[in-house]
Amino acid sequence: MDTTKDYAQQLDNQDPLRSFRDEFYIKEGQYYMDGNSLGLLSKKAEAAVMNTIEDWKQLGIDGWTSGDHPWFYLSEKLGAQSAPLIGCKEHEVIVTGSITTNLHQMLSTFYKPEGTRTKILADELTFPSDIYALQSQLELKGYAASDHLVKVKSRDGLTLVEEDIIAAMTEDIAVILLPSVLYRSGQLLDMKRLTAEAHKQGILIGFDLAHSIGAIPHELHDWDVDFAVWCNYKYLNSGPGGVGGLFVHERHLGIQPGLMGWFGSQKEKQFDMEHTFTSANSAGAFQIGTPHILSLAPLLGSLEIFEEAGIKNIREKSLQLTNYMLELISVELNDYGFTRCNPLEEERRGGHVSLQHEEAARICKALKSDGVVPDFRSPNIMRLAPVALYTSFVDVWETVQILKQIMKDELYKQYDPNRNIVA
Ligand SMILES: *Cc1c(COP(=O)(O)O)cnc(C)c1O
């Protein structure tokens, strides 16, 4: 392969999405590889926040029903705008809550233990907060998580084998929750196949899209997925603590939410102030309280960018970026003890590159002080996410060169090996 900077520059020149970089605030001299943890601010997102503040200033209470984006309908509007990223109908999606609160809502709605079908299936590599939510949902129903939460084992500690998941879909399982993309290794699971297999066994299945939303196209409606949850602050650049989202397949709409609240009401009925809940006939039914308007606002601007760029183009560039990064790593860092964790096949890979190294904590600290922002996951994983909308091929080239220098001169050795950090 061509490892020159000129070649990286050439790739940038040929990139049809290159102009989107100018939409973002990118710090001069910094190579931001952490957009899968917190996406960068775009000018459009910033403007949307400022407009919302202005509406508040000018309209006061009337902002709920007037202005460019009446707050009363904002979650529904943003849901409809998110639909192309999920591959679903507009009424199947709502922007609300966080991954963890939305999981609680989904599980309290869809986890209905019956007869001998009482267990929840997840996997042993899943993000802790998802596991905590599953544990508490089991316990709320009177089951011990120790024997009712079944976790599919990983053969290599990094990835899952679909056949192992399918084999665990036994007749005592009521609901399955899986990640679309595993947060450490970046493995992309075959959601379509897993959904079909779950349904063959009469099991409901949901996905956590934290590491695929905004990076990978989905077809949740056609795949017949029962429910999904995600956050919007990673690849979707909606800001720290930006409001998340959820999808419920239309065949379930009309079901009573496990956790009812007035914002789940039919819009026309909400202000009747009845003590009988009239559930919205859309994913909006799963909202609970008043929407966090100021934390929704950035998504208005951000989703415009996704609409302009197109998620298929974003995925294509993301794969080019990660392919390029993986090739550079295999040529330039071959001698330095890194193990690649993400699968190589494009259909099994998400948006980030994942490397394992016993000195990952110190290497991340060294990278950060040299202008690269990586992402460290204890105890020994380093994630690098070149983001299609704002990372250039030259950024990837520079990142690998800086990393090579750190390894070659053992620069990481001057850093504290304490792993208790978020790099
Ligand atoms: C980022 C992330 C979360 C975070 O959940 P919040 O409730 O939004 O804080 C949960 N699960 C996964 C897999 C994640 O990657």
XYZ file of C-alpha atoms and ligand atoms in Angstrom:
438
model
C 0.000 0.000 0.000
C 0.974 3.631 -0.438
C 1.871 4.949 3.018
C 2.771 8.489 1.976
C 1.005 11.600 3.203
C 0.524 12.599 -0.434
C -1.655 9.568 -0.916
C -3.751 10.520 2.139
C -4.143 13.977 0.656
C -5.213 12.422 -2.629
C -7.890 10.374 -0.844
C -9.171 13.578 0.761
C -9.306 15.316 -2.593
C -11.435 12.501 -4.009
C -13.782 12.370 -1.017
C -17.315 13.489 -1.974
C -18.130 14.275 1.688
C -15.037 16.413 2.333
C -16.939 19.719 2.500
C -18.900 18.558 5.563
C -15.771 18.955 7.674
C -16.237 22.737 7.447
C -19.576 22.381 9.226
C -17.785 21.326 12.422
C -15.622 22.972 15.047
C -12.324 21.183 14.652
C -9.423 22.204 16.808
C -6.341 23.136 14.834
C -3.566 20.590 15.349
C -5.859 18.055 17.006
C -6.813 14.657 15.596
C -10.141 13.805 17.170
C -10.696 10.031 17.142
C -13.343 9.962 19.853
C -16.484 10.846 17.903
C -17.971 7.476 18.884
C -17.992 8.626 22.495
C -18.856 12.301 22.090
C -19.351 13.725 18.605
C -18.056 17.218 17.825
C -20.172 20.350 17.687
C -21.416 21.474 14.275
C -22.303 25.029 13.378
C -25.818 23.884 12.539
C -26.262 22.294 15.978
C -24.941 25.434 17.622
C -27.347 27.604 15.627
C -30.262 25.354 16.568
C -29.440 25.767 20.263
C -29.154 29.530 19.927
C -32.483 29.688 18.071
C -34.139 27.696 20.811
C -32.749 30.042 23.447
C -34.048 32.944 21.391
C -37.507 31.347 21.216
C -37.486 30.986 24.985
C -36.391 34.616 25.341
C -39.038 35.929 22.936
C -41.929 33.537 23.428
C -41.839 32.327 27.028
C -44.608 29.776 27.548
C -45.860 30.276 23.979
C -42.730 28.494 22.732
C -44.609 25.247 23.398
C -47.001 25.925 20.538
C -45.395 28.610 18.367
C -42.037 29.530 16.848
C -40.176 27.550 14.148
C -40.143 24.338 16.175
C -42.957 24.294 18.741
C -41.585 22.433 21.749
C -44.749 20.413 22.260
C -44.081 18.534 19.006
C -40.275 18.658 18.966
C -39.628 15.050 20.080
C -42.014 13.760 17.399
C -40.483 16.026 14.767
C -36.972 14.851 15.594
C -38.195 11.257 15.622
C -39.533 11.657 12.104
C -36.219 13.200 11.056
C -34.367 10.227 12.582
C -36.481 7.642 10.738
C -34.182 7.409 7.665
C -31.257 6.549 9.954
C -33.211 3.730 11.592
C -34.959 2.507 8.472
C -38.456 2.815 9.879
C -41.718 4.699 9.596
C -41.971 8.112 11.188
C -44.454 7.042 13.850
C -42.193 4.161 14.961
C -39.512 6.437 16.384
C -39.307 9.107 19.083
C -36.439 11.172 20.465
C -36.605 10.876 24.240
C -34.711 9.747 27.327
C -31.280 8.143 27.395
C -30.251 4.640 26.426
C -30.607 3.411 29.976
C -33.950 5.056 30.731
C -35.288 3.961 27.342
C -34.162 0.411 28.065
C -36.095 0.542 31.321
C -39.134 1.717 29.388
C -38.742 -0.980 26.707
C -38.173 -3.786 29.194
C -40.994 -2.727 31.455
C -43.205 -2.785 28.359
C -41.978 -5.880 26.531
C -40.588 -8.122 29.252
C -43.700 -10.084 30.203
C -42.562 -13.316 31.847
C -45.140 -16.032 31.319
C -45.185 -19.680 32.364
C -41.669 -21.051 31.906
C -40.658 -18.247 29.538
C -39.169 -15.922 32.136
C -35.548 -15.177 31.257
C -33.742 -12.356 29.465
C -30.914 -13.088 27.033
C -27.993 -10.688 26.598
C -24.265 -11.200 26.175
C -21.263 -11.082 28.447
C -19.604 -8.242 26.524
C -22.512 -5.812 26.809
C -22.138 -2.306 28.198
C -22.583 -2.312 31.992
C -25.466 0.163 32.126
C -27.525 -2.075 29.822
C -26.839 -5.009 32.118
C -27.822 -2.997 35.204
C -31.126 -2.109 33.553
C -31.806 -5.769 32.711
C -30.912 -6.848 36.239
C -33.240 -4.363 37.851
C -36.083 -5.228 35.469
C -35.724 -8.896 36.418
C -35.637 -8.063 40.087
C -38.700 -5.821 39.802
C -40.569 -8.863 38.479
C -39.322 -10.974 41.380
C -36.589 -12.938 39.605
C -32.934 -13.213 40.597
C -30.666 -11.790 37.908
C -28.106 -14.437 38.812
C -30.183 -17.174 37.191
C -32.587 -15.220 34.964
C -30.140 -13.059 33.048
C -28.542 -15.381 30.498
C -25.369 -13.981 28.982
C -24.032 -15.468 25.756
C -20.331 -16.154 26.166
C -17.655 -14.775 23.895
C -15.132 -17.297 22.570
C -12.292 -14.774 22.338
C -13.273 -12.150 24.907
C -13.840 -9.596 22.125
C -16.495 -10.770 19.708
C -19.662 -12.866 19.600
C -20.533 -15.683 17.247
C -24.087 -15.424 15.876
C -24.515 -19.213 16.067
C -23.782 -19.080 19.811
C -26.446 -16.409 20.268
C -28.950 -18.416 18.241
C -28.172 -21.554 20.225
C -29.000 -19.628 23.408
C -32.496 -18.713 22.118
C -34.174 -21.399 24.173
C -37.798 -21.752 25.203
C -37.236 -20.161 28.633
C -36.178 -16.819 27.043
C -38.788 -14.056 26.931
C -36.755 -11.124 25.564
C -33.344 -10.612 23.962
C -31.260 -7.450 24.126
C -28.126 -7.181 22.009
C -25.852 -4.415 20.798
C -25.832 -3.618 17.060
C -22.105 -2.904 17.297
C -20.102 -4.095 20.312
C -18.708 -1.057 22.098
C -15.199 -2.431 22.574
C -14.337 -4.527 19.547
C -16.565 -2.701 17.081
C -18.077 -5.965 15.821
C -21.329 -5.453 13.893
C -23.892 -8.163 14.526
C -26.262 -9.482 11.870
C -29.432 -7.883 13.237
C -31.642 -9.157 10.442
C -30.653 -12.772 10.946
C -30.788 -12.604 14.738
C -34.251 -11.055 14.620
C -35.551 -13.744 12.280
C -34.113 -16.498 14.508
C -35.538 -14.952 17.689
C -38.988 -14.720 16.138
C -38.815 -18.363 15.009
C -38.474 -19.210 18.698
C -41.271 -16.840 19.729
C -38.883 -14.442 21.476
C -39.008 -10.629 21.317
C -35.745 -8.937 20.377
C -34.376 -5.419 20.806
C -31.062 -3.752 19.962
C -28.911 -1.052 21.486
C -27.771 1.074 18.540
C -25.315 3.270 20.501
C -22.416 2.431 18.204
C -24.221 2.145 14.903
C -26.704 5.024 14.780
C -25.316 7.705 12.476
C -22.545 5.420 11.239
C -24.393 2.526 9.625
C -27.736 2.299 7.786
C -30.456 0.222 9.491
C -33.664 -1.350 8.222
C -35.337 -1.984 11.561
C -38.874 -1.963 10.183
C -38.183 -4.475 7.407
C -35.984 -6.616 9.624
C -39.001 -6.758 11.932
C -37.007 -5.786 15.039
C -39.327 -5.374 18.039
C -37.645 -2.382 19.692
C -34.399 -0.435 19.772
C -32.755 2.284 21.867
C -29.821 4.628 21.209
C -28.164 7.854 22.231
C -27.651 10.819 19.921
C -24.444 12.218 21.386
C -22.020 9.760 19.766
C -21.995 9.655 15.945
C -25.027 11.958 15.812
C -23.199 14.884 17.415
C -26.081 16.144 19.552
C -23.889 17.218 22.454
C -23.072 15.969 25.953
C -26.142 14.344 27.430
C -28.121 15.028 24.245
C -31.528 13.293 24.328
C -31.607 9.678 23.057
C -34.123 7.788 20.971
C -36.221 4.672 20.744
C -37.946 2.607 18.081
C -40.966 0.382 18.523
C -42.187 -1.670 15.562
C -45.609 -0.545 14.388
C -47.152 -3.939 15.089
C -46.664 -3.200 18.807
C -47.972 0.368 18.707
C -51.035 0.858 20.856
C -49.639 -1.391 23.608
C -49.707 0.208 27.052
C -46.254 1.510 28.013
C -44.749 -0.135 31.079
C -43.937 3.311 32.445
C -46.738 5.760 31.779
C -46.374 9.513 31.859
C -48.356 12.424 30.508
C -46.083 13.036 27.509
C -46.975 9.546 26.295
C -50.578 10.659 25.889
C -52.337 11.295 22.627
C -51.400 14.874 21.864
C -55.027 16.036 21.676
C -55.861 14.457 25.034
C -52.814 15.391 27.075
C -54.243 18.648 28.351
C -57.656 17.226 29.193
C -55.989 16.294 32.497
C -57.964 13.045 32.824
C -56.809 10.400 35.283
C -57.229 7.796 32.540
C -54.150 7.558 30.336
C -54.873 7.657 26.612
C -51.763 6.282 25.010
C -50.455 7.883 21.810
C -50.734 5.612 18.798
C -47.053 6.031 18.001
C -43.641 5.527 19.565
C -44.406 8.825 21.297
C -46.412 6.753 23.796
C -43.135 5.710 25.418
C -42.180 9.229 26.470
C -42.614 9.911 30.140
C -42.202 13.511 31.272
C -41.635 16.930 29.735
C -39.034 16.800 26.941
C -35.599 18.323 27.619
C -35.930 21.016 24.995
C -32.467 22.536 25.316
C -30.867 19.088 25.027
C -33.039 18.234 22.033
C -32.209 21.417 20.148
C -28.729 20.516 18.816
C -30.141 17.423 17.123
C -32.298 19.652 14.902
C -29.167 21.074 13.323
C -27.218 17.845 13.386
C -29.862 15.766 11.623
C -29.953 18.273 8.783
C -26.334 17.392 8.072
C -27.145 13.668 7.997
C -30.011 14.341 5.640
C -27.725 16.258 3.282
C -24.875 13.765 3.425
C -26.991 10.581 3.314
C -26.336 7.649 5.628
C -25.262 5.320 2.799
C -22.545 7.785 1.744
C -21.521 8.173 5.370
C -21.163 4.413 5.772
C -19.173 4.179 2.557
C -16.704 6.815 3.687
C -16.549 5.376 7.199
C -15.507 2.019 5.734
C -12.889 3.699 3.552
C -11.506 5.521 6.587
C -11.347 2.445 8.777
C -9.944 0.291 5.949
C -7.258 2.883 5.383
C -6.495 3.124 9.103
C -6.330 -0.672 9.487
C -3.983 -0.989 6.516
C -1.700 1.750 7.828
C -1.699 0.137 11.269
C -0.778 -3.252 9.858
C 2.146 -1.759 7.921
C 3.408 0.871 10.384
C 2.669 -0.700 13.767
C 3.381 -4.298 13.010
C 6.303 -4.528 15.448
C 4.714 -2.986 18.497
C 2.482 -5.591 20.077
C -0.973 -4.371 19.074
C -3.771 -6.875 18.522
C -6.607 -5.836 16.230
C -9.954 -6.527 17.923
C -12.479 -5.544 15.270
C -13.396 -8.008 12.542
C -11.910 -7.239 9.120
C -14.976 -8.039 7.004
C -16.888 -4.884 6.213
C -20.288 -6.417 6.946
C -19.089 -7.345 10.439
C -17.494 -4.052 11.349
C -18.855 -0.836 12.867
C -17.356 2.650 12.678
C -14.357 2.359 14.963
C -11.033 0.596 15.016
C -10.240 -1.287 18.196
C -6.740 -2.218 19.289
C -5.614 -4.192 22.289
C -2.264 -3.521 23.951
C -1.080 -4.200 27.478
C 0.112 -0.594 27.699
C -3.074 0.856 26.177
C -3.702 3.190 29.133
C -0.286 4.812 28.914
C -0.331 4.876 25.115
C -3.643 6.749 25.197
C -2.188 9.304 27.589
C 0.814 9.794 25.311
C -1.444 10.152 22.269
C -3.531 12.758 24.003
C -0.558 14.866 24.923
C 0.563 14.672 21.269
C -2.747 15.967 19.891
C -4.606 12.722 19.166
C -7.834 12.154 21.108
C -8.293 8.379 21.442
C -10.681 6.474 23.637
C -9.460 4.114 26.325
C -11.574 1.247 27.644
C -10.168 -0.479 30.686
C -8.122 -2.583 31.012
C -6.315 -2.698 27.669
C -8.393 -1.446 24.741
C -7.832 1.634 22.652
C -10.588 2.725 20.289
C -9.969 5.047 17.347
C -13.007 6.375 15.523
C -12.411 8.299 12.320
C -15.797 9.924 11.719
C -17.026 10.208 8.127
C -18.442 13.727 8.463
C -15.369 15.398 9.902
C -12.277 13.173 9.925
C -9.941 13.433 6.946
C -7.665 10.745 5.549
C -4.757 13.011 6.473
C -6.024 12.979 10.085
C -5.869 9.184 9.986
C -2.377 9.281 8.508
C -1.177 11.751 11.167
C -2.728 9.659 13.946
C -0.907 6.521 12.856
C 2.381 8.426 12.462
C 2.084 9.907 15.954
C 1.238 6.496 17.373
C 4.227 4.958 15.604
C 6.549 7.585 17.068
C 5.185 6.969 20.565
C 5.831 3.236 20.189
C 9.194 3.544 18.492
C 10.642 5.888 21.119
C 8.666 4.266 23.958
C 7.324 7.716 24.823
C 4.379 6.193 26.680
C 6.693 4.986 29.441
C 6.824 8.430 31.006
C 3.094 8.290 31.808
C 1.364 6.971 34.893
C 0.182 3.409 34.215
C -2.956 3.968 36.343
C -5.861 2.774 34.224
C -8.556 4.567 36.063
C -9.127 7.151 33.347
C -11.284 8.064 30.453
C -8.698 9.065 27.883
C -22.849 5.066 25.367
C -23.575 3.840 25.740
C -24.549 3.835 26.752
C -24.845 5.058 27.565
O -26.128 5.050 28.087
P -26.838 6.400 28.569
O -28.047 5.966 29.256
O -27.091 7.212 27.331
O -25.873 7.088 29.478
C -25.246 2.656 26.991
N -24.999 1.541 26.280
C -24.055 1.515 25.299
C -23.817 0.261 24.538
C -23.309 2.642 25.025
O -22.362 2.602 24.092
